[in-house]
Every structure is written in C-alpha cells, then in structure tokens.
Coordinates of C-alpha atoms in Angstrom, one line a residue:
X148 CA 0.0 0.0 0.0
X149 CA 1.5 3.4 -1.0
X150 CA 1.5 6.2 1.5
X151 CA 2.1 9.9 0.6
X152 CA 5.4 11.4 1.7
X153 CA 5.4 13.9 4.6
X154 CA 6.2 17.4 3.2
X155 CA 9.3 18.9 4.9
X156 CA 11.1 21.9 3.5
X157 CA 14.5 23.1 4.6
X158 CA 14.8 26.8 5.5
X159 CA 18.1 28.4 4.2
X160 CA 20.4 29.5 7.0
X161 CA 21.2 33.2 6.6
X162 CA 24.8 33.9 5.8
X163 CA 25.9 30.3 5.4
X164 CA 26.6 27.9 2.6
X165 CA 28.1 25.1 4.6
X166 CA 27.7 22.0 2.5
X167 CA 28.1 19.7 5.5
X168 CA 25.4 21.5 7.5
X169 CA 23.1 21.2 4.5
X170 CA 23.8 17.5 4.3
X171 CA 23.0 17.1 7.9
X172 CA 19.8 19.0 7.6
X173 CA 18.8 16.8 4.6
X174 CA 19.4 13.8 6.9
X175 CA 17.1 15.4 9.5
X176 CA 14.6 15.9 6.8
X177 CA 14.7 12.3 5.6
X178 CA 14.6 10.9 9.2
X179 CA 11.5 13.0 10.2
X180 CA 9.7 12.3 6.9
X181 CA 10.3 8.5 7.0
X182 CA 9.5 8.2 10.7
X183 CA 6.3 10.3 10.7
X184 CA 5.0 8.6 7.4
X185 CA 5.6 5.2 9.0
X186 CA 3.8 6.3 12.1
X187 CA 0.7 7.6 10.2
X188 CA 0.6 4.6 8.0
X189 CA 0.7 2.2 11.0
X190 CA -2.1 4.1 12.7
X191 CA -4.3 3.9 9.6
X192 CA -3.5 0.2 9.0
X193 CA -4.4 -0.6 12.6
X194 CA -7.8 1.0 12.0
X195 CA -8.5 -0.5 8.6
X196 CA -11.3 -2.5 10.1
X197 CA -13.2 0.6 10.9
X198 CA -15.7 1.0 8.0
X199 CA -19.1 2.4 7.4
X200 CA -22.2 0.7 6.0
X201 CA -20.9 1.0 2.5
X202 CA -17.5 -0.4 3.3
X203 CA -15.6 2.8 3.1
X204 CA -12.7 3.4 5.6
X205 CA -13.5 5.8 8.4
X206 CA -9.9 6.4 9.5
X207 CA -8.0 8.0 6.6
X208 CA -5.3 10.6 5.8
X209 CA -6.8 14.1 5.4
X210 CA -4.3 16.6 4.2
X211 CA -1.8 18.2 6.5
X212 CA -1.7 20.1 9.8
X213 CA -0.6 23.8 9.7
X214 CA 3.1 24.0 9.0
X215 CA 5.4 24.3 12.0
X216 CA 9.1 24.8 12.5
X217 CA 11.3 22.3 14.4
X218 CA 14.6 23.7 15.6
X219 CA 17.3 21.1 15.3
X220 CA 21.0 21.2 16.1
X221 CA 21.7 21.9 12.4
X222 CA 19.1 24.6 11.9
X223 CA 15.3 25.0 11.5
X224 CA 13.2 22.5 9.6
X225 CA 9.7 23.3 8.3
X226 CA 7.3 20.4 8.8
X227 CA 3.9 19.8 7.5
X228 CA 2.6 16.7 9.4
X229 CA -0.1 14.5 7.9
X230 CA -3.6 14.9 9.3
X231 CA -5.7 11.8 10.1
X232 CA -9.4 12.0 9.9
X233 CA -11.5 9.8 12.1
X234 CA -15.1 9.8 10.7
X235 CA -16.6 7.5 13.3
X236 CA -19.3 8.7 15.8
X237 CA -17.9 11.1 18.4
X238 CA -17.8 8.7 21.2
X239 CA -15.7 6.2 19.2
X240 CA -13.2 8.6 17.7
X241 CA -9.5 8.4 18.6
X242 CA -7.2 11.3 18.1
X243 CA -3.9 10.6 16.3
X244 CA -0.9 12.4 17.8
X245 CA 2.6 11.8 16.6
X246 CA 4.7 10.0 19.2
X247 CA 7.8 11.4 17.5
X248 CA 6.8 15.0 17.3
X249 CA 4.2 15.7 20.0
X250 CA 2.2 19.0 19.5
X251 CA 4.2 21.0 21.9
X252 CA 7.6 20.1 20.6
X253 CA 9.4 23.0 18.9
X254 CA 13.1 22.1 19.6
X255 CA 15.1 18.9 19.3
X256 CA 18.3 20.2 20.9
X257 CA 18.0 18.7 24.4
X258 CA 19.6 15.3 24.6
X259 CA 18.1 14.9 28.1
X260 CA 14.6 15.1 26.6
X261 CA 15.2 13.2 23.4
X262 CA 16.8 10.1 24.8
X263 CA 14.0 9.2 27.3
X264 CA 11.4 9.7 24.5
X265 CA 13.4 7.5 22.1
X266 CA 14.1 4.9 24.8
X267 CA 10.4 4.6 25.7
X268 CA 9.6 4.4 22.0
X269 CA 11.6 1.1 22.0
X270 CA 14.9 2.2 20.4
X271 CA 17.8 0.3 21.7
X272 CA 21.0 1.9 23.0
X273 CA 23.0 0.8 19.9
X274 CA 20.7 2.7 17.6
X275 CA 20.9 6.0 19.4
X276 CA 23.9 7.4 17.5
X277 CA 22.3 7.0 14.0
X278 CA 18.9 8.3 15.3
X279 CA 20.3 11.4 17.0
X280 CA 23.0 12.3 14.5
X281 CA 20.5 13.6 11.9
X282 CA 18.5 15.5 14.5
X283 CA 21.2 17.0 16.7
X284 CA 24.2 17.3 14.3
X285 CA 27.3 18.3 16.2
X286 CA 25.6 17.9 19.6
X287 CA 25.2 14.1 18.9
X288 CA 29.0 13.7 18.9
X289 CA 30.1 10.9 21.2
X290 CA 26.6 9.6 21.8
X291 CA 27.6 5.9 21.5
X292 CA 25.8 3.0 23.1
X293 CA 28.2 3.4 26.0
X294 CA 27.6 7.1 26.4
X295 CA 23.8 6.5 26.5
X296 CA 24.1 3.8 29.0
X297 CA 26.2 6.2 31.1
X298 CA 23.6 8.9 30.8
X299 CA 20.8 6.5 31.8
X300 CA 22.9 5.6 34.9
X301 CA 23.2 9.3 35.8
X302 CA 19.5 9.8 35.4
X303 CA 18.8 6.7 37.5
X304 CA 20.9 8.2 40.3
X305 CA 19.0 11.5 39.9
X306 CA 15.7 9.7 40.4
X307 CA 17.0 7.8 43.4
X308 CA 18.1 11.1 45.0
X309 CA 14.8 12.9 44.1
X310 CA 12.7 10.0 45.5
X311 CA 14.5 10.4 48.9
X312 CA 14.4 14.2 49.1
X313 CA 13.0 15.9 52.2
X314 CA 9.4 17.1 52.0
X315 CA 9.5 18.9 55.3
X316 CA 7.6 22.2 55.2
X317 CA 5.7 21.3 52.0
X318 CA 2.0 21.9 51.9
X319 CA -0.1 20.5 49.0
X320 CA -3.7 21.8 49.2
X321 CA -4.9 19.5 46.4
X322 CA -3.4 16.2 45.3
X323 CA -4.1 14.1 42.2
X324 CA -3.4 10.4 42.1
X325 CA -3.3 8.1 39.1
X326 CA -1.5 5.0 37.7
X327 CA -0.1 4.2 34.3
X328 CA 1.0 0.8 32.8
X329 CA 4.0 0.1 30.6
X330 CA 5.2 -2.9 28.7
X331 CA 8.5 -4.2 29.9
X332 CA 10.5 -5.6 27.0
X333 CA 13.2 -7.7 28.7
X334 CA 11.4 -8.8 31.9
X335 CA 8.0 -9.4 30.4
X336 CA 4.6 -8.3 31.7
X337 CA 3.3 -4.9 32.5
X338 CA 4.6 -2.4 34.9
X339 CA 2.3 0.0 36.9
X340 CA 3.7 3.3 37.9
X341 CA 1.9 5.2 40.6
X342 CA 2.0 9.1 40.3
X343 CA 1.1 11.7 43.0
X344 CA 0.9 15.3 42.0
X345 CA 0.0 18.3 44.2
X346 CA -0.9 22.0 44.2
X347 CA 1.1 24.0 46.6
X348 CA -0.3 26.8 48.7
X349 CA 1.0 29.2 46.0
X350 CA -1.0 27.4 43.3
X351 CA 1.9 25.7 41.6
X352 CA 1.6 22.1 40.4
X353 CA 4.4 19.8 41.5
X354 CA 5.3 16.1 41.1
X355 CA 5.3 14.7 44.6
X356 CA 6.1 11.0 44.1
X357 CA 6.5 8.5 41.3
X358 CA 6.8 4.9 42.3
X359 CA 6.7 1.4 41.0
X360 CA 3.4 -0.2 42.2
X361 CA 1.5 -3.6 42.3
X362 CA -1.5 -3.0 40.0
X363 CA -2.5 0.2 41.8
X364 CA -3.2 -1.8 44.9
X365 CA -4.1 -0.5 48.4
X366 CA -0.9 -1.7 49.8
X367 CA 1.2 -0.1 47.0
X368 CA -0.5 3.3 47.5
X369 CA -0.3 3.0 51.3
X370 CA 3.5 2.5 51.0
X371 CA 3.8 5.6 48.8
X372 CA 1.8 7.8 51.1
X373 CA 3.6 6.6 54.2
X374 CA 6.9 7.2 52.4
X375 CA 6.1 10.9 51.6
X376 CA 4.7 11.3 55.1
X377 CA 8.0 9.9 56.6
X378 CA 9.9 12.4 54.5
X379 CA 8.1 15.3 56.1
X380 CA 4.8 15.7 54.3
X381 CA 2.8 16.0 57.4
X382 CA 0.2 18.5 56.4
X383 CA -2.9 16.7 55.1
X384 CA -4.3 17.9 51.7
X385 CA -7.7 19.5 51.8
X386 CA -8.8 17.4 48.7
X387 CA -7.6 14.3 46.8
X388 CA -8.7 13.7 43.2
X389 CA -8.5 10.3 41.5
X390 CA -10.2 7.4 39.7
X391 CA -12.8 5.5 41.8
X392 CA -11.2 2.1 41.0
X393 CA -7.9 3.0 42.6
X394 CA -6.7 1.3 45.8
X395 CA -5.6 4.8 46.6
X396 CA -8.9 5.6 48.4
X397 CA -8.6 2.8 51.0
X398 CA -5.0 3.8 51.5
X399 CA -5.6 7.6 51.8
X400 CA -8.2 7.1 54.6
X401 CA -5.6 5.3 56.7
X402 CA -3.0 8.0 56.2
X403 CA -4.9 11.3 55.8
X404 CA -8.1 11.2 57.9
X405 CA -9.4 14.7 57.1
X406 CA -8.7 14.8 53.4
X407 CA -11.9 15.0 51.3
X408 CA -12.4 12.8 48.3
X409 CA -13.2 13.9 44.7
X410 CA -13.8 11.2 42.1
X411 CA -12.5 12.0 38.5
X412 CA -15.5 12.8 36.2
X413 CA -13.6 11.7 33.1
X414 CA -13.0 8.2 34.5
X415 CA -16.6 8.0 35.8
X416 CA -18.1 9.1 32.5
X417 CA -16.1 6.4 30.7
X418 CA -17.1 3.7 33.2
X419 CA -20.8 4.6 33.0
X420 CA -20.9 4.8 29.2
X421 CA -19.2 1.4 29.0
X422 CA -22.3 -0.1 30.7
X423 CA -24.7 1.4 28.1
X424 CA -25.4 0.4 24.5
X425 CA -23.7 2.6 21.9
X426 CA -27.1 3.9 20.7
X427 CA -27.8 5.7 24.0
X428 CA -24.2 6.7 24.8
X429 CA -24.4 10.2 23.2
X430 CA -27.5 11.2 25.1
X431 CA -26.1 9.7 28.3
X432 CA -22.8 11.5 27.9
X433 CA -24.5 14.8 27.4
X434 CA -26.6 14.3 30.6
X435 CA -23.4 13.5 32.5
X436 CA -21.8 16.6 31.3
X437 CA -24.8 18.7 32.5
X438 CA -24.4 17.3 36.0
X439 CA -20.8 18.2 36.7
X440 CA -21.0 21.5 34.7
X441 CA -24.0 22.6 36.6
X442 CA -23.5 26.0 38.4
X443 CA -24.7 24.8 41.8
X444 CA -24.9 21.6 43.8
X445 CA -28.7 21.7 43.7
X446 CA -28.8 21.8 40.0
X447 CA -26.2 19.0 39.8
X448 CA -28.4 16.9 42.2
X449 CA -31.4 17.5 39.8
X450 CA -29.3 16.3 36.9
X451 CA -28.2 13.3 38.9
X452 CA -31.8 12.3 39.7
X453 CA -32.9 12.8 36.1
X454 CA -30.1 10.5 34.8
X455 CA -31.0 7.8 37.4
X456 CA -34.7 7.9 36.5
X457 CA -34.0 7.8 32.8
X458 CA -31.7 4.8 32.7
X459 CA -32.2 2.8 35.9
X460 CA -35.0 0.6 34.6
X461 CA -33.2 -0.7 31.5
X462 CA -29.5 -0.1 32.5
X463 CA -29.2 -0.6 36.2
X464 CA -25.5 -1.4 36.1
X465 CA -24.8 2.1 34.6
X466 CA -26.9 3.9 37.2
X467 CA -25.4 1.9 40.0
X468 CA -21.9 2.8 38.8
X469 CA -22.8 6.5 39.0
X470 CA -24.9 6.5 42.1
X471 CA -22.4 4.7 44.3
X472 CA -19.9 7.6 44.2
X473 CA -22.4 10.5 44.2
X474 CA -21.0 12.4 47.2
X475 CA -17.4 12.0 46.0
X476 CA -18.3 13.1 42.5
X477 CA -19.9 16.3 43.8
X478 CA -17.4 17.2 46.4
X479 CA -15.8 20.0 44.3
X480 CA -18.9 22.3 44.9
X481 CA -17.4 22.9 48.4
X482 CA -14.3 24.5 46.9
X483 CA -13.7 27.7 44.9
X484 CA -15.4 27.8 41.6
X485 CA -12.3 29.1 40.0
X486 CA -10.6 25.7 40.9
X487 CA -13.3 23.5 39.6
X488 CA -11.7 22.9 36.2
X489 CA -8.6 21.7 38.0
X490 CA -10.2 19.5 40.6
X491 CA -13.2 17.7 38.9
X492 CA -10.7 15.4 37.0
X493 CA -7.3 13.9 37.0
X494 CA -6.6 15.6 33.6
X495 CA -3.6 17.4 35.3
X496 CA -1.9 13.9 35.3
X497 CA -3.6 12.4 32.2
X498 CA -2.4 15.3 30.0
X499 CA 1.2 14.6 31.0
X500 CA 0.9 10.9 30.6
X501 CA -0.9 11.1 27.3
X502 CA 2.3 11.6 25.4
X503 CA 4.1 9.1 27.5
X504 CA 1.5 6.4 26.7
X505 CA 1.8 7.2 23.1
X506 CA 5.5 6.3 23.2
X507 CA 5.0 2.9 24.7
X508 CA 1.7 2.0 23.0
X509 CA 2.1 -0.7 20.3
X510 CA 5.9 -0.7 20.8
X511 CA 8.2 -3.2 22.5
X512 CA 8.3 -0.8 25.4
X513 CA 11.1 -0.2 27.9
X514 CA 13.9 -2.6 28.5
X515 CA 13.6 -3.0 32.4
X516 CA 11.3 -1.9 35.1
X517 CA 14.1 0.3 36.7
X518 CA 14.9 1.8 33.3
X519 CA 11.2 2.5 32.6
X520 CA 10.7 4.2 36.0
X521 CA 13.8 6.4 35.4
X522 CA 12.8 7.4 31.9
X523 CA 9.2 8.3 33.0
X524 CA 10.7 10.4 35.9
X525 CA 12.9 12.3 33.4
X526 CA 9.9 12.9 31.1
X527 CA 7.7 14.1 34.0
X528 CA 10.5 16.4 35.2
X529 CA 10.8 18.0 31.7
X530 CA 7.0 18.4 31.4
X531 CA 6.8 20.0 34.9
X532 CA 8.6 23.0 33.5
X533 CA 5.6 23.9 31.5
X534 CA 2.8 23.3 34.0
X535 CA 0.3 26.1 34.4
X536 CA -0.6 27.3 37.9
X537 CA -4.2 27.1 39.3
X538 CA -6.7 29.8 38.5
X539 CA -7.0 32.4 41.2
X540 CA -4.4 30.7 43.4
X541 CA -4.9 33.3 46.1
X542 CA -8.1 31.5 47.1
X543 CA -6.0 28.5 48.2
X544 CA -5.3 30.6 51.3
X545 CA -9.0 30.6 52.2
X546 CA -9.2 26.8 51.6
X547 CA -6.2 26.4 54.0
X548 CA -8.0 28.6 56.7
X549 CA -11.1 26.4 56.4
X550 CA -13.3 29.2 54.9
X551 CA -16.7 27.8 53.8
X552 CA -17.4 27.7 50.1
X553 CA -21.0 27.0 48.9
X554 CA -21.5 26.3 45.2
X555 CA -17.9 27.6 44.7
X556 CA -18.5 31.0 46.4
X557 CA -16.9 32.1 49.7
X558 CA -19.4 32.6 52.5
X559 CA -19.1 35.4 55.0
X560 CA -18.2 34.3 58.5
X561 CA -21.4 34.2 60.4
X562 CA -19.7 35.1 63.6

C-alpha cells in the first residue's frame, strides 16, 4: 500500500553555505519524513477494520496540519505533518498524535529530553547514534551506546536522590493520584507506575512522588503515602482527586483522615458509558456533562436524579456505577469555583501521561522496570517546567484557613 510522503522543507540558514550543514539538515529531513510517514501509515492500518455501512474506511489521511518549524541542532526544519481524519461517531473517535513529534515540541536540541522519548519508544541503545545524528548534528558527537548507558545511569541516580528528598515544610492543598501501565521488553509483563501530584499553597503544580506499584493496589498506595509522610509531608491535603477504582482511596483514609475525596469525572463518565449500548451513549454523555457542569450543587443533584430515573429501569449497572460515588463526585462544589476545572478530574496527570503512553503503546516498550521508571521520571521532570498554575491561586489561602465555600462561592463568617 502506497503512503504519501510527509512534506518537509528546509529553511536556508542566513549567511551560510556550509555544505556539511546542508547535508546534515537533509538527513534530519529524511529521518523525520520517514518516521512520521511510517507512524501515520501504521495508525491507519491498525484501524482499517473501521468501515461504514458502504465499506468505506472511516480512519484515513486528510491533508496536513498547519506548517510548523522544528529547531534542530543543524538549523530550522519546516514540517507539514499529515492529518488523520476519524469519521466514526464522536464517542468512538480516537485522536492521532505523533509519538515522534508531540504537538508542543518545537526544539530537538535537548539530549536529556530526546533520549527518554526514544528509549520509551523502543529504540535500543545501539541505535541512538544513528537516530540522533541527523536531528542533533554536532551535539550528537560521542553519543555511542556506552555514552547513552552512562547517561541512563546518571538519570537513575537523579531519580533515586529525588525520591528520597526531604518534603519537610511542604504543603499541598490538592493532590491528584493516578497510575499508568507500561510494557517491559526484557522482563515481560506490564509495569504499573503510581503518580502523585500536588498543588502548593501558592498554586503551583508539582510532582510529589512517582513509584513502582503492584497494579494500583491499596498496599502499594499506602507504601507511597507513608513514604512521603515519613519524608516530612505532614500537612494533610484538603482534597484528593482520583479514579474511583484506585486502591488509593482505601490507603488515603488510613494516612490522611481529614482529606476530602473527589472522584474523577472523566474516568466515571467512561465507566458509566461502558455499561450502556452505543445507541444511547451520546445522550447519556450529554446528561453526565450537564451534571458536573451545573453552576450549583442543587442543579447537579437534579441532573443526577434525572439520569438515574432515565436509565435505571433498562440499564441498572450504569446507574449503580454512577450512584455509588455520588457524594465524592460532587465534592468539588465545596471548593472555589475558579478551581473546579482543575479538581473535577485527574486531567492534570492524564495530560502529562498522554504523550508518555503514546510512546509505549504498540511498541516493545522499555527494557527493564528500573529503566522505565527512570525514563518516566525524566519525562515528567521535563513536562513540569511547562505546567500552568491554578486559576485564582490566592483562594487557596482561604481553603487552608477552612473558609466555607457553597457552590464555589466564599461565605461570610457568620460570627
């Protein structure tokens, strides 16, 4: 099957006619074109079974995304990435994102960011020199398999030091918990990595802990929470956000007695829809959105009751799934309305892991559990430099003081 070639144009470097530089940039051009074309072709081939009633494919190439410039070690490269169209119903659509060039990537100069991405993509140490040479030019000098192995050893030590750092004096008002699974190439099986992120009293998002776990179990989460507590994190968070299926909840009640619980609406919506036939999923999804986007708790409760009455007779498993976490799903109404977009879901973690998942999905994955953990740490560390703070972070001071919020609005002290 023939696939169109990705359109990449080289931008002339002002004031230079260096033939070697031009050759290196042509190497970068070929590497990017071939890699992205292969990635798009693989995505479309894996969805060739998706067809409409007339037999036409519903996942196809559809032109190009807007042109963007990637800065490489040998100069700027203009890139027009193929666009993939998914014409299936909205609830079934999957968004294609390049695992090689994520949407936010504008530079390829940083070896410290490139190597973790390539490693999780499944490239072996021996192939790094060839893969990096075209992208980095002179910066790739000396990046032999031995050098890459040495770098991974340094990063492994950085992770070990970071995971033992003191947390004394830290205060996280909100915490988000989630787990992500990775394939392990050399050891077999799948590895679960537990992630705990927090919002400081100043409204900044920080990675608190990242740790190997046993299938998101209660014991694994308890070990993580007790570890951060032992390292000085003694102030209990006001609110914890996570998926209802996590063993995290049983663990957190044993470690932080006063922390309130907020179930993630994205996870809950997916779980409820999974228990409904496809024909009613669009209507159900809209009704769920109306619940957690309601301006007040009373309006949300009305939407909750309407959903239960609408579906409980025919689809009791779906309504039971929703009803059992009712209080935890609506806990956010007792916090500042400006913070609701941050605390209704675990998107703060999901958005970071989306690109990490892309780099291990449908690949051989990482070599060892220890290497996977180290590489994920480096990627999270890099992503953390771009995290946006909470809206109206000054309101966190009121949350810390115990000021009462009703429907997201601060109530005057009755006294």
